[in-house]
Short mmCIF file of N, CA and C in Angstrom, two decimals:
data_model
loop_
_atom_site.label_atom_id
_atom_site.label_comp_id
_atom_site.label_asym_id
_atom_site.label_seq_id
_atom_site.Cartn_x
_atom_site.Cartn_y
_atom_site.Cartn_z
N UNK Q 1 34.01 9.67 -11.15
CA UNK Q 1 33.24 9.74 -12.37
C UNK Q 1 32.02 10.63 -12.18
N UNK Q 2 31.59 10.99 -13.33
CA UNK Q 2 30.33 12.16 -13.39
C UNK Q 2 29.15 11.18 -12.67
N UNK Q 3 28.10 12.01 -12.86
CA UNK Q 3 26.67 11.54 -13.10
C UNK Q 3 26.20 10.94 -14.15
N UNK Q 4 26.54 11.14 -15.29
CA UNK Q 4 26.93 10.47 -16.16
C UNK Q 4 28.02 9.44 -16.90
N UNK Q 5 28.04 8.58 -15.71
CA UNK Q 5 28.67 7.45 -16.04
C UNK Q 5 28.77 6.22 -16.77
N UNK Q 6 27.63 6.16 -17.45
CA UNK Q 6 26.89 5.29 -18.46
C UNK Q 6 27.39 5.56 -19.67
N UNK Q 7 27.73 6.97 -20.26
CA UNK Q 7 27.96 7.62 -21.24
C UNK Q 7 29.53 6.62 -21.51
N UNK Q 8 30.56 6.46 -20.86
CA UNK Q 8 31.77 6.02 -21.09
C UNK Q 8 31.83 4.49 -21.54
N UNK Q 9 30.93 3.89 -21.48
CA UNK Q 9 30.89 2.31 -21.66
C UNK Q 9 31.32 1.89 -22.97
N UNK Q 10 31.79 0.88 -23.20
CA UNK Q 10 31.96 0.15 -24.30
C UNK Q 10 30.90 -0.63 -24.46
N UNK Q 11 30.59 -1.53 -25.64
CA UNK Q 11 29.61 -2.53 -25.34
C UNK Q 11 30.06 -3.26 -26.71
N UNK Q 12 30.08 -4.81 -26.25
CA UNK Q 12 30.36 -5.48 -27.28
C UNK Q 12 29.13 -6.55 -27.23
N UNK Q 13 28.51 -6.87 -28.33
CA UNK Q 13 27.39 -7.83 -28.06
C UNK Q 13 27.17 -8.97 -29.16
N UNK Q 14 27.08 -9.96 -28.18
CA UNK Q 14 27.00 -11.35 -29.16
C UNK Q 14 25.68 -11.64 -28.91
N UNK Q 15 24.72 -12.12 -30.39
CA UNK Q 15 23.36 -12.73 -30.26
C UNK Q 15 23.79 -13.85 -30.64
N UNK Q 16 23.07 -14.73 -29.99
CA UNK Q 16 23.02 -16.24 -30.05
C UNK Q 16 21.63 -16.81 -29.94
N UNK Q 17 21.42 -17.54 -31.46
CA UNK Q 17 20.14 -17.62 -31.24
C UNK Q 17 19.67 -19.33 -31.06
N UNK Q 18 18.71 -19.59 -30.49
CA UNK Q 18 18.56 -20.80 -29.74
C UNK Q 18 18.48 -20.24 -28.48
N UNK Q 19 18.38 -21.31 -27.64
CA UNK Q 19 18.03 -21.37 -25.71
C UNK Q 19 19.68 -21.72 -25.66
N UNK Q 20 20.32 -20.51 -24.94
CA UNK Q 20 21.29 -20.46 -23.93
C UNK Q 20 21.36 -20.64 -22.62
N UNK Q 21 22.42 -21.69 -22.56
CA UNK Q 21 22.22 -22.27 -21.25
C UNK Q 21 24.17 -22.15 -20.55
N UNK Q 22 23.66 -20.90 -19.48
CA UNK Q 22 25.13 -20.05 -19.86
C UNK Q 22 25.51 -20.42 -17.80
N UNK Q 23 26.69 -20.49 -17.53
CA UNK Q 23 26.98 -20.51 -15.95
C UNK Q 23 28.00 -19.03 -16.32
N UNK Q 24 28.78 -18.80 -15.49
CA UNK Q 24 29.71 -18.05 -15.37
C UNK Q 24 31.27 -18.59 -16.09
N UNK Q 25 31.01 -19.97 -17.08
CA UNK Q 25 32.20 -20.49 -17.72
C UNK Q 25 31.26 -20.05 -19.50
N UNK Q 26 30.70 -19.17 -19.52
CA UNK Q 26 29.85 -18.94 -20.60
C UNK Q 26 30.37 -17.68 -20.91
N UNK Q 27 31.15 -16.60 -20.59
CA UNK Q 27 31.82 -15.35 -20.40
C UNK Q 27 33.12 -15.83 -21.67
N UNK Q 28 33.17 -15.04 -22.09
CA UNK Q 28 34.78 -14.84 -23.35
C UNK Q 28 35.54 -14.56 -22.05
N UNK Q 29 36.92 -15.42 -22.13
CA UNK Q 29 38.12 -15.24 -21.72
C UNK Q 29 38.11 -13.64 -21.35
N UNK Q 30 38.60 -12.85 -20.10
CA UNK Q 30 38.67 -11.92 -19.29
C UNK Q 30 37.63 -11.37 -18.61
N UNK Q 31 36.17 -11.82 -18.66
CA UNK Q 31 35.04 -11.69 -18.72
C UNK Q 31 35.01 -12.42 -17.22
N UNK Q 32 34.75 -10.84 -16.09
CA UNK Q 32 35.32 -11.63 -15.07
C UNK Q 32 33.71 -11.49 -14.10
N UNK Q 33 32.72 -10.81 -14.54
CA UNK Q 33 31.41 -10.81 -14.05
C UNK Q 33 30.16 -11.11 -14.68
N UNK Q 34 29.63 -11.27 -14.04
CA UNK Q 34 28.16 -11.96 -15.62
C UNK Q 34 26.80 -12.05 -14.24
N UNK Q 35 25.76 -12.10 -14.85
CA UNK Q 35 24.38 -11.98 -14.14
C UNK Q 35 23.59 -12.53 -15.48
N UNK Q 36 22.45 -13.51 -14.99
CA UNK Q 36 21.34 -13.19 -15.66
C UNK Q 36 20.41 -12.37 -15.82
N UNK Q 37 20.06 -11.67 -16.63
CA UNK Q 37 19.09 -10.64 -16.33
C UNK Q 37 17.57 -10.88 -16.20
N UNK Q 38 17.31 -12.37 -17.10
CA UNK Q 38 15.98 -12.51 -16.61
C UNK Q 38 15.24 -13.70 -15.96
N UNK Q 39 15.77 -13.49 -14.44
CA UNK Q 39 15.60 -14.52 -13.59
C UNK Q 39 15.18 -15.83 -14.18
N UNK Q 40 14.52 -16.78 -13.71
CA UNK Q 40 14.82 -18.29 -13.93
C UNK Q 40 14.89 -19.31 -15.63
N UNK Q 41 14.35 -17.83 -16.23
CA UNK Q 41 14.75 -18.55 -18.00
C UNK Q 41 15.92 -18.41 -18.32
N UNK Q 42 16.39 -17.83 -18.29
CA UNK Q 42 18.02 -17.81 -18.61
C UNK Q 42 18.09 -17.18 -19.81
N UNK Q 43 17.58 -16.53 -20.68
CA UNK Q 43 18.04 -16.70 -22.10
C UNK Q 43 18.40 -15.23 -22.24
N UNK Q 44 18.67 -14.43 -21.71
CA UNK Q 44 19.70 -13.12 -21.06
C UNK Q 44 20.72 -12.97 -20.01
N UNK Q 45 21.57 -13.17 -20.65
CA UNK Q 45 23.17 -13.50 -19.97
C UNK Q 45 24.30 -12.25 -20.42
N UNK Q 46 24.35 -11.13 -18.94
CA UNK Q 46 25.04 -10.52 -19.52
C UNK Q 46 26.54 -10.37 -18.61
N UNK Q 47 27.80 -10.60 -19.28
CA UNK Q 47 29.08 -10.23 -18.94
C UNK Q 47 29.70 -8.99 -19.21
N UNK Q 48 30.69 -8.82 -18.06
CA UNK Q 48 30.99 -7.52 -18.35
C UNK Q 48 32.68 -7.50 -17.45
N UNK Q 49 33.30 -6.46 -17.75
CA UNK Q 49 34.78 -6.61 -17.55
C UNK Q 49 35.00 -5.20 -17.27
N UNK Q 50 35.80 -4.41 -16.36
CA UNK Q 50 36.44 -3.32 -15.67
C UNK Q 50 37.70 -3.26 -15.91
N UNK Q 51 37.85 -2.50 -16.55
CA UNK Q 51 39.40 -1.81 -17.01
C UNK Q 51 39.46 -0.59 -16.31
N UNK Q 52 39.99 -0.50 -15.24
CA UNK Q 52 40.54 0.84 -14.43
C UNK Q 52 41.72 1.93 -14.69
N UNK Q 53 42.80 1.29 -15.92
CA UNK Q 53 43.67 1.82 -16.27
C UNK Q 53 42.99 2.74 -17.20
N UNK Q 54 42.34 2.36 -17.88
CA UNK Q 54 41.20 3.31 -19.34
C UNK Q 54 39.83 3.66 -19.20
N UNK Q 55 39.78 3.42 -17.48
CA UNK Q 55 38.02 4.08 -16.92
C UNK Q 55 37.23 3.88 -17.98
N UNK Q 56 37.38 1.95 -18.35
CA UNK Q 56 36.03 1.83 -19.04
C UNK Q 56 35.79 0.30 -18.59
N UNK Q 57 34.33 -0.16 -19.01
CA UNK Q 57 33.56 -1.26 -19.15
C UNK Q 57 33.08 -1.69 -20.52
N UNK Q 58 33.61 -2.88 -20.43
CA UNK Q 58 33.29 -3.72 -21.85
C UNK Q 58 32.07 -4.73 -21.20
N UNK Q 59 30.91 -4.90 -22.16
CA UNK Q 59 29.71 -5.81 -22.11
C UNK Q 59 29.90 -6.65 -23.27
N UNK Q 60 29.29 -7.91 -22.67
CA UNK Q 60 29.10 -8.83 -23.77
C UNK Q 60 27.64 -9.44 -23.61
N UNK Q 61 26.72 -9.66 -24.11
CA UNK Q 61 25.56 -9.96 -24.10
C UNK Q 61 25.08 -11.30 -24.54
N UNK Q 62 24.55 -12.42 -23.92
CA UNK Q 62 24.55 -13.56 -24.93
C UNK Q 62 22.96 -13.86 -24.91
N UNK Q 63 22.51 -13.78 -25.88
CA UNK Q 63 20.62 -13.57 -25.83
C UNK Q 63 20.49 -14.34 -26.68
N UNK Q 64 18.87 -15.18 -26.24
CA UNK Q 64 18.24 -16.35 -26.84
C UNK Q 64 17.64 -15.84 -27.65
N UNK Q 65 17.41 -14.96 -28.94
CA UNK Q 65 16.39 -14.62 -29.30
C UNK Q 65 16.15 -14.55 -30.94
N UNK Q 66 15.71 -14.25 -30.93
CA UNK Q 66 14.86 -14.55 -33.16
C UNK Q 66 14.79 -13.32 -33.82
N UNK Q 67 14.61 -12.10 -32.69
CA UNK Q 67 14.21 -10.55 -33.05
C UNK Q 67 15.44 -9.75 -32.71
N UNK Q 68 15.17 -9.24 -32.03
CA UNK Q 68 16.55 -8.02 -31.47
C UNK Q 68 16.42 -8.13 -29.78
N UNK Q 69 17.53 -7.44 -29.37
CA UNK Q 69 17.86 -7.66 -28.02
C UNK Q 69 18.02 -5.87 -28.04
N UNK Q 70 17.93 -5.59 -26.40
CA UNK Q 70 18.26 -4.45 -25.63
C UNK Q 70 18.81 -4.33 -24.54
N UNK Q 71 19.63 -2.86 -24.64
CA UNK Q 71 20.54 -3.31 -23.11
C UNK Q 71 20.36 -1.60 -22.72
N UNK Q 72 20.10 -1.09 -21.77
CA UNK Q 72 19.94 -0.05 -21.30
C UNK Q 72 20.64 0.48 -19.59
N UNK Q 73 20.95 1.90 -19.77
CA UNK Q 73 21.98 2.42 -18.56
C UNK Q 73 20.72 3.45 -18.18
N UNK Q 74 20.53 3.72 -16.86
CA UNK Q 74 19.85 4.54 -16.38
C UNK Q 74 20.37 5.34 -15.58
N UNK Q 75 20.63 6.60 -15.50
CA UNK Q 75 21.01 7.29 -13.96
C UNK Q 75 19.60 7.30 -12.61
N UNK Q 76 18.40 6.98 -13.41
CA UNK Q 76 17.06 6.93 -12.41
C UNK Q 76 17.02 5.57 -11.86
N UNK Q 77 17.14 4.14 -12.75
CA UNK Q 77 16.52 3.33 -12.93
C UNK Q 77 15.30 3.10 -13.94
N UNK Q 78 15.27 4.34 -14.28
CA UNK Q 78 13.62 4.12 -14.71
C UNK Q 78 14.12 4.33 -16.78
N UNK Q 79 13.09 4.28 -17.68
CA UNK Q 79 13.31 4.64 -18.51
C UNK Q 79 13.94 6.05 -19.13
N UNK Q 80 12.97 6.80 -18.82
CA UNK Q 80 13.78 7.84 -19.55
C UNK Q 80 14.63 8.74 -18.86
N UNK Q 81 15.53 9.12 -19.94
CA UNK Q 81 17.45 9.65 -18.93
C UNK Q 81 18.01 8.67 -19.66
N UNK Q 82 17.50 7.54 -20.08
CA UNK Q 82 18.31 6.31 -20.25
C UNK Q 82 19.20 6.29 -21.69
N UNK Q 83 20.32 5.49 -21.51
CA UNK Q 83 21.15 5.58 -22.99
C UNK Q 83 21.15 3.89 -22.72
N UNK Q 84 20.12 3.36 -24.38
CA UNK Q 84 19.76 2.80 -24.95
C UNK Q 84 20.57 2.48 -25.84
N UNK Q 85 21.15 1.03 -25.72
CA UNK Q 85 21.56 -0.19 -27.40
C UNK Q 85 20.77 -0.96 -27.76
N UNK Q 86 20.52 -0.97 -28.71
CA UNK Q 86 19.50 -1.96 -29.42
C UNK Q 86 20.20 -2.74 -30.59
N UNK Q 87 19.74 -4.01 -30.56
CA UNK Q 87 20.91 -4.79 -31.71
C UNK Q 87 20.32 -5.71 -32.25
N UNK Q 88 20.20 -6.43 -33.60
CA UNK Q 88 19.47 -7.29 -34.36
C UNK Q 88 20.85 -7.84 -35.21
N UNK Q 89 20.30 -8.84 -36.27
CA UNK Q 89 21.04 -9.76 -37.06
C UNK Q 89 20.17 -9.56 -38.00
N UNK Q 90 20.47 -9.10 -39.41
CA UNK Q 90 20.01 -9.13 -40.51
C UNK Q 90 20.62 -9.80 -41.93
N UNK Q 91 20.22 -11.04 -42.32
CA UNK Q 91 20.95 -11.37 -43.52
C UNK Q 91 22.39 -11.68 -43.28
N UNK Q 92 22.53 -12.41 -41.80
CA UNK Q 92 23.73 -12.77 -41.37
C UNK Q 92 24.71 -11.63 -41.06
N UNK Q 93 23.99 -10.07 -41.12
CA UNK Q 93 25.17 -9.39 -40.39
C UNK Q 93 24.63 -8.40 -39.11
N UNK Q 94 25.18 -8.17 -38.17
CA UNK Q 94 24.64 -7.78 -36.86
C UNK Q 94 25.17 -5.84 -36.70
N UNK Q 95 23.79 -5.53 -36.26
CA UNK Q 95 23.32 -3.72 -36.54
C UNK Q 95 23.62 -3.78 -34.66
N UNK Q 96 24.02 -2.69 -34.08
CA UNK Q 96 23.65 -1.66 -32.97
C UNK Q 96 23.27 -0.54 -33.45
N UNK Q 97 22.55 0.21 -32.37
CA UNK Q 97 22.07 1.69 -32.66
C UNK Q 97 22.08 2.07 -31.38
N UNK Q 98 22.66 3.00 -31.04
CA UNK Q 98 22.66 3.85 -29.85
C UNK Q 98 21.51 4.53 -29.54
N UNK Q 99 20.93 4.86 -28.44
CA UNK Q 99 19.77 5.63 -28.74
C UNK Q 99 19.63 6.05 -26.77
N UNK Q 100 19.05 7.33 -26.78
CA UNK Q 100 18.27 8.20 -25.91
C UNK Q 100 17.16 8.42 -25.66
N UNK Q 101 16.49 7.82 -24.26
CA UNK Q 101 15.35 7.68 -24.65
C UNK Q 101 14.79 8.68 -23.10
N UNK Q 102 13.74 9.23 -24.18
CA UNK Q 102 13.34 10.98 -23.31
C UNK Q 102 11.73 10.41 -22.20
N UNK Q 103 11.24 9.52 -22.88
CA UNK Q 103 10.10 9.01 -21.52
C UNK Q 103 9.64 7.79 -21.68
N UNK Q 104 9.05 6.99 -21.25
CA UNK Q 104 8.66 5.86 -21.36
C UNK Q 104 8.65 5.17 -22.82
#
């Protein structure tokens, strides 16, 4: 794969709002890896699945939150370079937006 390997991803994302309280039986059926992302609160739980036949990755996201959630790919680590999803629930229906983000 390129240097740009981030670019190929799928991303599927579920908000769940309330305090999620997620183990690794918290993953949708094929959902064969998962991490919390924000150490000891828990309320960012993200899964993810490797398809090698179609050189892609599917995400599923399960976030505690009231506002919008973010999920970001870096080739630095750092912010900008980065390809940015951003996702909310409005009036019971749920927005992504792709986005590129050039510096901090």
């Amino acid at each position: 794969m390129s240097g740009r390997w981030y670019q190929a991803f799928l991303l599927a994302i579920t908000v769940n709002f309330g305090f999620v309280q997620c183990d690794h039986h918290g993953c949708s059926p094929g959902y064969d890896r998962w991490q919390h992302l924000d150490g000891e609160t828990q309320k960012y739980f993200l899964c993810w699945k490797v398809d090698w036949s179609d050189q892609s990755i599917t995400f599923e996201a399960k976030v505690a939150t009231t506002g919008w959630v973010g999920l970001g790919f870096s080739p630095t680590g750092f912010m900008p370079e980065s390809d940015v999803v951003i996702g909310w629930v409005k009036d019971g229906r749920g927005y992504l937006k792709d986005r590129y983000a050039t510096a901090r």
